[in-house]
CSV table of C-alpha atoms in Angstrom, one decimal:
chain,number,residue,atom,x,y,z
Y,1,UNK,CA,0.0,0.0,0.0
Y,2,UNK,CA,2.8,2.4,0.9
Y,3,UNK,CA,4.5,1.8,-2.4
Y,4,UNK,CA,1.3,2.4,-4.3
Y,5,UNK,CA,0.6,5.7,-2.7
Y,6,UNK,CA,4.1,7.0,-3.3
Y,7,UNK,CA,3.9,5.9,-7.0
Y,8,UNK,CA,0.6,7.7,-7.4
Y,9,UNK,CA,1.8,11.0,-6.0
Y,10,UNK,CA,5.1,11.0,-7.8
Y,11,UNK,CA,3.9,10.3,-11.3
Y,12,UNK,CA,0.5,12.1,-11.2
Y,13,UNK,CA,1.8,15.3,-9.9
Y,14,UNK,CA,4.6,15.4,-12.4
Y,15,UNK,CA,2.1,15.0,-15.2
Y,16,UNK,CA,0.0,17.9,-13.8
Y,17,UNK,CA,3.1,20.2,-14.1
Y,18,UNK,CA,4.2,18.8,-17.5
Y,19,UNK,CA,0.7,19.5,-18.9
Y,20,UNK,CA,1.3,23.2,-18.4
Y,21,UNK,CA,4.5,23.1,-20.6
Y,22,UNK,CA,4.5,23.4,-24.3
Y,23,UNK,CA,7.4,21.0,-24.6
Y,24,UNK,CA,7.5,19.1,-21.3
Y,25,UNK,CA,10.7,17.2,-20.5
Y,26,UNK,CA,12.3,15.1,-17.8
Y,27,UNK,CA,13.6,18.3,-16.1
Y,28,UNK,CA,10.0,19.5,-15.7
Y,29,UNK,CA,9.1,16.0,-14.4
Y,30,UNK,CA,11.8,16.1,-11.7
Y,31,UNK,CA,11.2,19.6,-10.7
Y,32,UNK,CA,7.5,18.9,-10.2
Y,33,UNK,CA,8.0,15.9,-8.1
Y,34,UNK,CA,10.7,17.4,-5.8
Y,35,UNK,CA,8.7,20.6,-5.4
Y,36,UNK,CA,5.7,18.8,-3.9
Y,37,UNK,CA,7.3,15.9,-2.1
Y,38,UNK,CA,10.3,16.3,0.2
Y,39,UNK,CA,11.1,12.6,0.3
Y,40,UNK,CA,12.0,12.7,-3.4
Y,41,UNK,CA,14.7,15.3,-2.9
Y,42,UNK,CA,18.4,14.4,-2.8
Y,43,UNK,CA,18.4,14.4,1.0
Y,44,UNK,CA,15.5,14.7,3.3
Y,45,UNK,CA,15.0,14.3,7.1
Y,46,UNK,CA,11.6,14.4,8.9
Y,47,UNK,CA,10.5,14.0,12.5
Y,48,UNK,CA,7.0,13.3,13.5
Y,49,UNK,CA,5.4,13.4,17.0
Y,50,UNK,CA,1.9,11.8,17.5
Y,51,UNK,CA,-0.1,12.6,20.6
Y,52,UNK,CA,-1.5,10.2,23.2
Y,53,UNK,CA,-4.3,7.9,22.1
Y,54,UNK,CA,-6.4,4.9,23.5
Y,55,UNK,CA,-6.5,1.7,21.5
Y,56,UNK,CA,-8.4,-1.6,21.5
Y,57,UNK,CA,-7.1,-4.7,19.9
Y,58,UNK,CA,-7.9,-8.2,18.7
Y,59,UNK,CA,-5.7,-11.3,18.2
Y,60,UNK,CA,-7.0,-14.0,15.9
Y,61,UNK,CA,-10.4,-12.4,16.0
Y,62,UNK,CA,-10.7,-12.4,19.8
Y,63,UNK,CA,-10.5,-9.5,22.3
Y,64,UNK,CA,-6.8,-9.1,23.2
Y,65,UNK,CA,-5.8,-5.8,24.8
Y,66,UNK,CA,-7.1,-2.3,25.4
Y,67,UNK,CA,-4.7,0.4,26.6
Y,68,UNK,CA,-3.1,3.7,26.0
Y,69,UNK,CA,-0.2,4.9,23.8
Y,70,UNK,CA,1.3,7.8,25.6
Y,71,UNK,CA,3.6,8.9,22.7
Y,72,UNK,CA,4.5,7.7,19.3
Y,73,UNK,CA,7.5,9.2,17.4
Y,74,UNK,CA,8.9,8.7,13.9
Y,75,UNK,CA,12.2,9.7,12.3
Y,76,UNK,CA,12.6,9.3,8.6
Y,77,UNK,CA,15.7,9.8,6.4
Y,78,UNK,CA,15.6,9.6,2.6
Y,79,UNK,CA,18.3,9.8,-0.1
Y,80,UNK,CA,17.7,9.8,-3.9
Y,81,UNK,CA,20.1,10.1,-6.8
Y,82,UNK,CA,19.7,9.6,-10.5
Y,83,UNK,CA,22.6,7.5,-11.8
Y,84,UNK,CA,21.7,7.1,-15.5
Y,85,UNK,CA,20.1,9.4,-18.1
Y,86,UNK,CA,19.6,8.7,-21.8
Y,87,UNK,CA,20.9,11.1,-24.4
Y,88,UNK,CA,17.3,12.1,-25.2
Y,89,UNK,CA,16.8,12.7,-21.4
Y,90,UNK,CA,13.5,10.9,-21.6
Y,91,UNK,CA,14.7,7.8,-19.7
Y,92,UNK,CA,16.1,8.0,-16.2
Y,93,UNK,CA,17.2,5.5,-13.6
Y,94,UNK,CA,17.2,6.6,-10.0
Y,95,UNK,CA,18.5,4.9,-6.8
Y,96,UNK,CA,16.8,5.5,-3.4
Y,97,UNK,CA,17.6,4.7,0.2
Y,98,UNK,CA,15.1,4.9,3.1
Y,99,UNK,CA,15.5,4.6,6.9
Y,100,UNK,CA,12.7,4.9,9.5
Y,101,UNK,CA,12.8,4.7,13.2
Y,102,UNK,CA,9.6,4.3,15.2
Y,103,UNK,CA,9.2,4.5,19.0
Y,104,UNK,CA,6.2,3.8,21.2
Y,105,UNK,CA,5.7,4.5,24.9
Y,106,UNK,CA,2.7,2.9,26.6
Y,107,UNK,CA,0.5,3.7,29.6
Y,108,UNK,CA,-1.7,1.1,31.4
Y,109,UNK,CA,-2.7,-1.9,29.3
Y,110,UNK,CA,-5.6,-4.3,30.2
Y,111,UNK,CA,-5.4,-7.9,28.9
Y,112,UNK,CA,-8.9,-9.4,28.3
Y,113,UNK,CA,-7.9,-13.1,28.7
Y,114,UNK,CA,-6.0,-12.6,32.1
Y,115,UNK,CA,-8.1,-9.7,33.3
Y,116,UNK,CA,-4.8,-8.1,34.4
Y,117,UNK,CA,-3.5,-4.5,34.0
Y,118,UNK,CA,0.2,-4.0,33.3
Y,119,UNK,CA,2.6,-1.7,31.4
Y,120,UNK,CA,5.0,-2.3,28.6
Y,121,UNK,CA,8.6,-1.1,28.0
Y,122,UNK,CA,9.4,1.3,25.2
Y,123,UNK,CA,9.1,-0.4,21.8
Y,124,UNK,CA,11.6,0.6,19.1
Y,125,UNK,CA,11.4,-0.5,15.4
Y,126,UNK,CA,13.8,0.1,12.5
Y,127,UNK,CA,12.8,0.0,8.8
Y,128,UNK,CA,15.2,0.1,5.9
Y,129,UNK,CA,14.6,0.0,2.1
Y,130,UNK,CA,16.6,0.4,-1.1
Y,131,UNK,CA,14.9,0.9,-4.5
Y,132,UNK,CA,15.7,1.3,-8.2
Y,133,UNK,CA,13.2,3.2,-10.3
Y,134,UNK,CA,13.0,3.5,-14.1
Y,135,UNK,CA,11.0,6.4,-15.5
Y,136,UNK,CA,10.3,6.9,-19.2
Y,137,UNK,CA,8.5,9.9,-20.7
Y,138,UNK,CA,6.7,9.8,-24.0
Y,139,UNK,CA,3.6,10.9,-25.8
Y,140,UNK,CA,0.4,9.0,-26.7
Y,141,UNK,CA,-2.2,10.6,-29.0
Y,142,UNK,CA,-0.1,13.8,-28.8
Y,143,UNK,CA,-0.5,13.9,-25.0
Y,144,UNK,CA,2.3,13.6,-22.4
Y,145,UNK,CA,2.5,10.1,-20.8
Y,146,UNK,CA,4.9,8.8,-18.1
Y,147,UNK,CA,5.7,5.1,-17.5
Y,148,UNK,CA,7.4,4.1,-14.2
Y,149,UNK,CA,8.7,0.8,-12.9
Y,150,UNK,CA,10.1,0.4,-9.4
Y,151,UNK,CA,11.8,-2.5,-7.6
Y,152,UNK,CA,12.3,-2.3,-3.8
Y,153,UNK,CA,14.2,-4.5,-1.3
Y,154,UNK,CA,13.2,-3.8,2.3
Y,155,UNK,CA,13.7,-5.2,5.8
Y,156,UNK,CA,14.7,-4.3,9.4
Y,157,UNK,CA,17.9,-4.3,11.4
Y,158,UNK,CA,17.8,-8.1,11.6
Y,159,UNK,CA,17.8,-9.0,7.9
Y,160,UNK,CA,16.4,-8.3,4.4
Y,161,UNK,CA,12.8,-9.4,4.4
Y,162,UNK,CA,11.0,-8.8,1.1
Y,163,UNK,CA,11.3,-7.8,-2.6
Y,164,UNK,CA,8.4,-5.7,-4.0
Y,165,UNK,CA,7.6,-3.9,-7.2
Y,166,UNK,CA,5.1,-2.0,-9.2
Y,167,UNK,CA,4.5,-0.4,-12.6
Y,168,UNK,CA,2.4,2.6,-13.5
Y,169,UNK,CA,1.3,4.5,-16.7
Y,170,UNK,CA,-0.4,7.9,-16.6
Y,171,UNK,CA,-1.6,10.2,-19.4
Y,172,UNK,CA,-2.9,13.8,-19.5
Y,173,UNK,CA,-6.5,13.7,-20.8
Y,174,UNK,CA,-7.3,17.4,-20.4
Y,175,UNK,CA,-5.3,20.5,-20.0
Y,176,UNK,CA,-6.3,24.1,-20.1
Y,177,UNK,CA,-4.8,27.3,-18.6
Y,178,UNK,CA,-6.3,26.6,-15.2
Y,179,UNK,CA,-7.2,22.9,-15.2
Y,180,UNK,CA,-5.4,19.6,-15.6
Y,181,UNK,CA,-6.9,16.1,-15.5
Y,182,UNK,CA,-4.9,12.8,-15.7
Y,183,UNK,CA,-5.8,9.2,-15.7
Y,184,UNK,CA,-3.8,6.0,-15.4
Y,185,UNK,CA,-3.3,2.6,-13.8
Y,186,UNK,CA,-1.0,0.9,-11.4
Y,187,UNK,CA,-0.1,-2.8,-11.2
Y,188,UNK,CA,1.4,-4.2,-8.1
Y,189,UNK,CA,4.1,-6.9,-8.4
Y,190,UNK,CA,3.6,-8.1,-4.8
Y,191,UNK,CA,1.8,-11.3,-3.8
Y,192,UNK,CA,0.6,-9.7,-0.6
Y,193,UNK,CA,-1.4,-7.0,-2.5
Y,194,UNK,CA,-5.1,-7.2,-2.0
Y,195,UNK,CA,-5.9,-5.1,-5.2
Y,196,UNK,CA,-3.2,-6.0,-7.8
Y,197,UNK,CA,-4.4,-3.3,-10.3
Y,198,UNK,CA,-5.6,0.2,-9.3
Y,199,UNK,CA,-7.0,3.0,-11.5
Y,200,UNK,CA,-5.4,6.4,-11.0
Y,201,UNK,CA,-7.0,9.9,-11.3
Y,202,UNK,CA,-5.9,13.5,-10.6
Y,203,UNK,CA,-7.5,16.9,-10.8
Y,204,UNK,CA,-5.7,20.2,-10.4
Y,205,UNK,CA,-7.4,23.5,-10.8
Y,206,UNK,CA,-6.2,27.1,-10.2
Y,207,UNK,CA,-9.1,29.4,-9.4
Y,208,UNK,CA,-9.5,32.4,-11.6
Y,209,UNK,CA,-8.1,35.7,-10.3
Y,210,UNK,CA,-7.0,33.9,-7.1
Y,211,UNK,CA,-3.7,32.7,-5.5
Y,212,UNK,CA,-5.5,29.5,-4.4
Y,213,UNK,CA,-5.5,26.2,-6.3
Y,214,UNK,CA,-7.0,22.7,-5.5
Y,215,UNK,CA,-4.9,19.6,-5.8
Y,216,UNK,CA,-6.8,16.3,-5.8
Y,217,UNK,CA,-5.1,12.9,-6.3
Y,218,UNK,CA,-7.1,9.7,-5.9
Y,219,UNK,CA,-6.5,8.0,-3.5
Y,220,UNK,CA,-3.9,10.2,-1.7
Y,221,UNK,CA,-4.8,13.8,-1.1
Y,222,UNK,CA,-7.2,16.7,-1.3
Y,223,UNK,CA,-5.4,20.1,-0.7
Y,224,UNK,CA,-6.1,23.7,-1.1
Y,225,UNK,CA,-2.9,25.7,-1.5
Y,226,UNK,CA,-1.5,29.2,-2.0
Y,227,UNK,CA,1.8,31.0,-1.9
Y,228,UNK,CA,2.4,32.8,1.4
Y,229,UNK,CA,5.0,35.4,2.0
Y,230,UNK,CA,8.0,35.7,-0.3
Y,231,UNK,CA,9.4,32.2,-0.1
Y,232,UNK,CA,6.6,30.2,1.6
Y,233,UNK,CA,3.5,28.2,0.7
Y,234,UNK,CA,0.5,27.1,2.8
Y,235,UNK,CA,-1.7,24.1,2.3
Y,236,UNK,CA,-5.0,23.1,4.0
Y,237,UNK,CA,-6.6,19.7,3.5
Y,238,UNK,CA,-6.3,15.9,4.0
Y,239,UNK,CA,-3.7,13.3,3.0
Y,240,UNK,CA,-3.7,9.5,3.2
Y,241,UNK,CA,-0.5,8.0,4.4
Y,242,UNK,CA,0.6,4.4,4.9
Y,243,UNK,CA,3.3,3.2,7.4
Y,244,UNK,CA,4.8,-0.2,7.8
Y,245,UNK,CA,7.6,-2.1,9.5
Y,246,UNK,CA,8.7,-5.6,10.3
Y,247,UNK,CA,8.4,-7.4,13.7
Y,248,UNK,CA,10.5,-10.3,14.9
Y,249,UNK,CA,8.1,-12.1,17.2
Y,250,UNK,CA,8.6,-15.1,19.6
Y,251,UNK,CA,5.5,-15.6,21.7
Y,252,UNK,CA,3.3,-18.5,22.5
Y,253,UNK,CA,0.9,-17.5,19.7
Y,254,UNK,CA,3.2,-15.8,17.1
Y,255,UNK,CA,6.7,-16.9,16.1
Y,256,UNK,CA,8.7,-15.6,13.1
Y,257,UNK,CA,8.7,-12.5,11.0
Y,258,UNK,CA,5.5,-10.4,10.8
Y,259,UNK,CA,4.6,-7.1,9.1
Y,260,UNK,CA,2.7,-4.2,10.6
Y,261,UNK,CA,0.7,-2.0,8.1
Y,262,UNK,CA,-1.0,1.1,9.3
Y,263,UNK,CA,-3.2,3.4,7.2
Y,264,UNK,CA,-3.6,7.0,8.4
Y,265,UNK,CA,-5.7,10.0,7.4
Y,266,UNK,CA,-4.1,13.3,8.3
Y,267,UNK,CA,-6.0,16.5,8.2
Y,268,UNK,CA,-4.6,19.9,9.0
Y,269,UNK,CA,-2.2,22.7,7.8
Y,270,UNK,CA,1.2,22.6,6.2
Y,271,UNK,CA,3.6,25.5,5.8
Y,272,UNK,CA,6.7,25.2,3.6
Y,273,UNK,CA,9.6,27.7,3.5
Y,274,UNK,CA,12.6,27.9,1.2
Y,275,UNK,CA,15.5,28.9,3.4
Y,276,UNK,CA,17.7,29.0,0.3
Y,277,UNK,CA,16.9,27.8,-3.3
Y,278,UNK,CA,18.4,24.4,-2.3
Y,279,UNK,CA,17.3,24.1,1.3
Y,280,UNK,CA,13.6,23.8,2.1
Y,281,UNK,CA,11.9,23.3,5.4
Y,282,UNK,CA,8.3,22.5,6.3
Y,283,UNK,CA,5.9,22.1,9.3
Y,284,UNK,CA,2.7,20.1,9.4
Y,285,UNK,CA,0.2,20.0,12.2
Y,286,UNK,CA,-3.4,18.7,12.7
Y,287,UNK,CA,-5.3,15.6,13.6
Y,288,UNK,CA,-4.5,12.0,12.7
Y,289,UNK,CA,-7.1,9.3,12.2
Y,290,UNK,CA,-5.8,5.7,12.1
Y,291,UNK,CA,-8.1,3.9,9.7
Y,292,UNK,CA,-6.5,0.5,10.0
Y,293,UNK,CA,-3.6,-1.2,11.9
Y,294,UNK,CA,-3.0,-4.8,11.1
Y,295,UNK,CA,-0.2,-7.4,11.6
Y,296,UNK,CA,0.2,-10.2,9.1
Y,297,UNK,CA,2.7,-12.9,8.5
Y,298,UNK,CA,5.4,-11.7,6.2
Y,299,UNK,CA,4.2,-11.7,2.6
Y,300,UNK,CA,0.5,-12.5,3.5
Y,301,UNK,CA,-2.3,-10.4,2.2
Y,302,UNK,CA,-3.5,-7.8,4.7
Y,303,UNK,CA,-7.0,-9.3,4.8
Y,304,UNK,CA,-5.4,-12.4,6.3
Y,305,UNK,CA,-4.3,-10.5,9.4
Y,306,UNK,CA,-3.6,-12.1,12.8
Y,307,UNK,CA,-3.9,-8.9,14.8
Y,308,UNK,CA,-5.7,-5.6,14.4
Y,309,UNK,CA,-6.5,-2.6,16.5
Y,310,UNK,CA,-8.4,0.7,16.5
Y,311,UNK,CA,-7.2,4.0,17.9
Y,312,UNK,CA,-8.8,7.2,19.0
Y,313,UNK,CA,-8.2,10.4,17.0
Y,314,UNK,CA,-4.9,12.1,18.0
Y,315,UNK,CA,-3.0,15.3,17.4
Y,316,UNK,CA,0.3,15.3,15.5
Y,317,UNK,CA,3.0,17.6,14.2
Y,318,UNK,CA,5.8,16.9,11.8
Y,319,UNK,CA,8.7,19.0,10.7
Y,320,UNK,CA,11.5,18.4,8.2
Y,321,UNK,CA,14.3,19.8,6.2
Y,322,UNK,CA,15.6,18.8,2.8
Y,323,UNK,CA,18.5,19.6,0.5
Y,324,UNK,CA,18.2,19.5,-3.3
Y,325,UNK,CA,21.3,20.7,-5.1
Y,326,UNK,CA,19.9,20.0,-8.5
């Protein structure tokens, strides 16, 4: 799910910008992507703090625990570098590295089966990934189209765990001075994917005689944006994010490598500021709704989960800084 969301936002937003160019090229593609998504820049660091929340969980379909997460922190580091470009500059290979650290601190926890209340030590998780992405820009029926194929190897501090992949194709179907619409499709090369093929749709519209524009990407975001101050930009809206990491479990019920997948809907405000043309910072704040948290055996479909839980709405803030020399 995470790979699918990333693919959608990268390719679709680049097409929106390319559609405004008379002769769109790979340079336009790269600028569009890095402008909107910090994790695609050469170097990016982000820290996120989520507020306290109550949760209720099930294990194998039976009541398991209810308790409180006092704090939840995330640190993310990303590095991206193109390492091959064709003479026509329409084909590019890019290598990427990702690292994520997650930390949970718990309050009181009630176990349904034992009817006991206890606490749990701080839980820390590490996630690492390396990817190679091939992007090709062309035209179809005189309209810009982008093809992308990505292969990812990920794991945790213990070992490499999985190899995943996906391919996408997107085309601009309408472009005017103020409006751009694109459609496409994504195919997952991952046996654990519930939906192997997903349709894609984007809509971008700049309001007449206004500094505001609307940016809609199915299924990832709905934002209203405008430039603010000399080097800043503000955004209001909702974004869908997916988080995952691996767990090495050795309990009476669960033994082996498992994967946690969490789907979050974040609503609030974002402010971005260009410290220099190559150094950009941002701050996000708002409310976070956890739509789904499930644990599956490694490689299993998420509808074959062994554990799931629900959480109350919580506040969050995230800040980051990125460096993009190109």
